[in-house]
């Protein structure tokens, strides 16, 4: 059996070169979800949620899910969950923190920040939550949060600071890693010269062709080593 031909060192009629890169950086943001008329939300059955509008962090859409009488069997508490709300299926890791705001806008009650993995099932998919202390039982984790964020009795006791004017203000902070494409250099493809088989007696056209040929030769393309150095020296574009 003959040895394979050394393709990587073979002379070619056409050479293409390109470079690409990414910029990885943290992204964070928050949403304040205000619920006026808190007392009336207690009339909702356990497991019934009220969701915030979408908010964007790290190029992805999120929602806050608020359960006035707890999610599942956690009655006697309010449940708070952060949910990834994207149309296409994807898996995202994020840090999050929930807090309840007092009249001054500062956090009057909060739990420590937690880390979760969120999977959006896409259109028509199912969903379930995990809490900050639980390990997911399956891969599809749409939301993470706290099934027993605060007892409803404690909320009533602290009404002056947490439920001023029957208003519940929920803040959710989110931090993720964002990956952005980075353009490096420019694509270069060296093509084999074409033979001009169209003969013409037009001297002006012939002169234009010769000028174009001279311009093409004057633009010297960098060799491989120089091209790579140029790509690595490209300035990063940071937000």
PDB file of C-alpha atoms in Angstrom, residues 63-170:
ATOM      1  CA  UNK A  63     -38.998  36.309  33.750  1.00  0.00           C
ATOM      2  CA  UNK A  64     -39.792  36.370  37.450  1.00  0.00           C
ATOM      3  CA  UNK A  65     -42.464  33.901  38.574  1.00  0.00           C
ATOM      4  CA  UNK A  66     -44.230  34.882  41.795  1.00  0.00           C
ATOM      5  CA  UNK A  67     -46.468  32.362  43.600  1.00  0.00           C
ATOM      6  CA  UNK A  68     -48.514  34.153  46.311  1.00  0.00           C
ATOM      7  CA  UNK A  69     -49.477  30.866  48.002  1.00  0.00           C
ATOM      8  CA  UNK A  70     -46.448  28.809  47.137  1.00  0.00           C
ATOM      9  CA  UNK A  71     -45.555  26.517  44.283  1.00  0.00           C
ATOM     10  CA  UNK A  72     -46.558  22.908  44.683  1.00  0.00           C
ATOM     11  CA  UNK A  73     -47.068  21.902  48.316  1.00  0.00           C
ATOM     12  CA  UNK A  74     -45.320  24.935  49.834  1.00  0.00           C
ATOM     13  CA  UNK A  75     -48.433  26.686  51.108  1.00  0.00           C
ATOM     14  CA  UNK A  76     -47.898  29.281  53.801  1.00  0.00           C
ATOM     15  CA  UNK A  77     -44.972  30.762  51.872  1.00  0.00           C
ATOM     16  CA  UNK A  78     -44.492  32.833  48.774  1.00  0.00           C
ATOM     17  CA  UNK A  79     -42.353  31.202  46.094  1.00  0.00           C
ATOM     18  CA  UNK A  80     -40.042  33.113  43.764  1.00  0.00           C
ATOM     19  CA  UNK A  81     -38.386  31.650  40.694  1.00  0.00           C
ATOM     20  CA  UNK A  82     -36.265  32.998  37.863  1.00  0.00           C
ATOM     21  CA  UNK A  83     -37.176  31.545  34.475  1.00  0.00           C
ATOM     22  CA  UNK A  84     -35.360  31.528  31.130  1.00  0.00           C
ATOM     23  CA  UNK A  85     -37.865  32.655  28.494  1.00  0.00           C
ATOM     24  CA  UNK A  86     -36.372  31.930  25.078  1.00  0.00           C
ATOM     25  CA  UNK A  87     -38.046  30.498  21.991  1.00  0.00           C
ATOM     26  CA  UNK A  88     -35.134  28.273  21.014  1.00  0.00           C
ATOM     27  CA  UNK A  89     -33.879  25.497  23.246  1.00  0.00           C
ATOM     28  CA  UNK A  90     -30.667  26.368  25.077  1.00  0.00           C
ATOM     29  CA  UNK A  91     -28.871  25.720  28.350  1.00  0.00           C
ATOM     30  CA  UNK A  92     -27.581  28.648  30.417  1.00  0.00           C
ATOM     31  CA  UNK A  93     -25.815  28.928  33.758  1.00  0.00           C
ATOM     32  CA  UNK A  94     -26.577  32.021  35.842  1.00  0.00           C
ATOM     33  CA  UNK A  95     -26.201  33.496  39.298  1.00  0.00           C
ATOM     34  CA  UNK A  96     -29.308  35.080  40.769  1.00  0.00           C
ATOM     35  CA  UNK A  97     -30.519  36.779  43.924  1.00  0.00           C
ATOM     36  CA  UNK A  98     -34.032  37.713  45.056  1.00  0.00           C
ATOM     37  CA  UNK A  99     -34.817  40.490  47.513  1.00  0.00           C
ATOM     38  CA  UNK A 100     -37.890  42.344  48.770  1.00  0.00           C
ATOM     39  CA  UNK A 101     -37.586  46.119  48.740  1.00  0.00           C
ATOM     40  CA  UNK A 102     -38.649  48.528  51.438  1.00  0.00           C
ATOM     41  CA  UNK A 103     -40.193  51.990  50.911  1.00  0.00           C
ATOM     42  CA  UNK A 104     -36.731  53.526  50.414  1.00  0.00           C
ATOM     43  CA  UNK A 105     -35.921  51.124  47.568  1.00  0.00           C
ATOM     44  CA  UNK A 106     -33.241  49.279  49.531  1.00  0.00           C
ATOM     45  CA  UNK A 107     -33.405  45.550  50.186  1.00  0.00           C
ATOM     46  CA  UNK A 108     -35.380  44.908  53.384  1.00  0.00           C
ATOM     47  CA  UNK A 109     -35.311  41.114  53.065  1.00  0.00           C
ATOM     48  CA  UNK A 110     -33.163  38.872  50.885  1.00  0.00           C
ATOM     49  CA  UNK A 111     -31.605  35.446  50.671  1.00  0.00           C
ATOM     50  CA  UNK A 112     -28.014  34.756  49.590  1.00  0.00           C
ATOM     51  CA  UNK A 113     -27.211  34.601  45.894  1.00  0.00           C
ATOM     52  CA  UNK A 114     -27.442  31.174  44.270  1.00  0.00           C
ATOM     53  CA  UNK A 115     -26.271  29.551  41.051  1.00  0.00           C
ATOM     54  CA  UNK A 116     -28.499  27.581  38.727  1.00  0.00           C
ATOM     55  CA  UNK A 117     -28.570  25.975  35.294  1.00  0.00           C
ATOM     56  CA  UNK A 118     -31.525  26.955  33.133  1.00  0.00           C
ATOM     57  CA  UNK A 119     -32.715  25.059  30.068  1.00  0.00           C
ATOM     58  CA  UNK A 120     -35.311  26.538  27.776  1.00  0.00           C
ATOM     59  CA  UNK A 121     -37.328  23.720  26.160  1.00  0.00           C
ATOM     60  CA  UNK A 122     -38.318  25.786  23.137  1.00  0.00           C
ATOM     61  CA  UNK A 123     -41.836  26.144  21.789  1.00  0.00           C
ATOM     62  CA  UNK A 124     -44.290  23.710  23.343  1.00  0.00           C
ATOM     63  CA  UNK A 125     -41.839  22.243  25.868  1.00  0.00           C
ATOM     64  CA  UNK A 126     -42.553  21.406  29.484  1.00  0.00           C
ATOM     65  CA  UNK A 127     -40.961  22.994  32.511  1.00  0.00           C
ATOM     66  CA  UNK A 128     -40.141  22.460  36.150  1.00  0.00           C
ATOM     67  CA  UNK A 129     -38.178  24.290  38.816  1.00  0.00           C
ATOM     68  CA  UNK A 130     -35.357  23.525  41.184  1.00  0.00           C
ATOM     69  CA  UNK A 131     -34.612  25.344  44.395  1.00  0.00           C
ATOM     70  CA  UNK A 132     -31.272  26.804  45.351  1.00  0.00           C
ATOM     71  CA  UNK A 133     -30.494  23.775  47.553  1.00  0.00           C
ATOM     72  CA  UNK A 134     -31.724  21.012  45.228  1.00  0.00           C
ATOM     73  CA  UNK A 135     -29.918  19.051  42.560  1.00  0.00           C
ATOM     74  CA  UNK A 136     -31.910  18.840  39.311  1.00  0.00           C
ATOM     75  CA  UNK A 137     -33.504  15.441  38.800  1.00  0.00           C
ATOM     76  CA  UNK A 138     -33.431  15.770  35.013  1.00  0.00           C
ATOM     77  CA  UNK A 139     -31.786  17.977  32.439  1.00  0.00           C
ATOM     78  CA  UNK A 140     -34.700  20.251  31.593  1.00  0.00           C
ATOM     79  CA  UNK A 141     -34.524  22.971  34.268  1.00  0.00           C
ATOM     80  CA  UNK A 142     -36.438  26.020  33.100  1.00  0.00           C
ATOM     81  CA  UNK A 143     -36.444  27.947  36.356  1.00  0.00           C
ATOM     82  CA  UNK A 144     -34.539  28.094  39.618  1.00  0.00           C
ATOM     83  CA  UNK A 145     -35.418  29.829  42.837  1.00  0.00           C
ATOM     84  CA  UNK A 146     -36.987  29.440  46.258  1.00  0.00           C
ATOM     85  CA  UNK A 147     -40.125  27.430  46.965  1.00  0.00           C
ATOM     86  CA  UNK A 148     -40.173  28.855  50.518  1.00  0.00           C
ATOM     87  CA  UNK A 149     -38.760  32.332  50.016  1.00  0.00           C
ATOM     88  CA  UNK A 150     -40.577  33.893  52.978  1.00  0.00           C
ATOM     89  CA  UNK A 151     -43.530  32.840  55.123  1.00  0.00           C
ATOM     90  CA  UNK A 152     -46.734  34.772  54.515  1.00  0.00           C
ATOM     91  CA  UNK A 153     -47.099  35.230  58.290  1.00  0.00           C
ATOM     92  CA  UNK A 154     -43.711  36.948  58.437  1.00  0.00           C
ATOM     93  CA  UNK A 155     -44.734  39.200  55.562  1.00  0.00           C
ATOM     94  CA  UNK A 156     -47.770  40.342  57.535  1.00  0.00           C
ATOM     95  CA  UNK A 157     -45.680  40.975  60.650  1.00  0.00           C
ATOM     96  CA  UNK A 158     -43.306  43.132  58.597  1.00  0.00           C
ATOM     97  CA  UNK A 159     -46.026  44.839  56.598  1.00  0.00           C
ATOM     98  CA  UNK A 160     -44.739  48.367  57.314  1.00  0.00           C
ATOM     99  CA  UNK A 161     -41.448  47.648  55.576  1.00  0.00           C
ATOM    100  CA  UNK A 162     -42.290  44.872  53.107  1.00  0.00           C
ATOM    101  CA  UNK A 163     -45.924  45.613  52.223  1.00  0.00           C
ATOM    102  CA  UNK A 164     -46.213  49.383  52.478  1.00  0.00           C
ATOM    103  CA  UNK A 165     -49.546  50.491  50.929  1.00  0.00           C
ATOM    104  CA  UNK A 166     -50.274  46.820  50.160  1.00  0.00           C
ATOM    105  CA  UNK A 167     -47.454  46.806  47.600  1.00  0.00           C
ATOM    106  CA  UNK A 168     -44.906  44.001  47.262  1.00  0.00           C
ATOM    107  CA  UNK A 169     -41.706  45.003  45.422  1.00  0.00           C
ATOM    108  CA  UNK A 170     -39.530  42.104  44.258  1.00  0.00           C
TER     109      UNK A 170
END
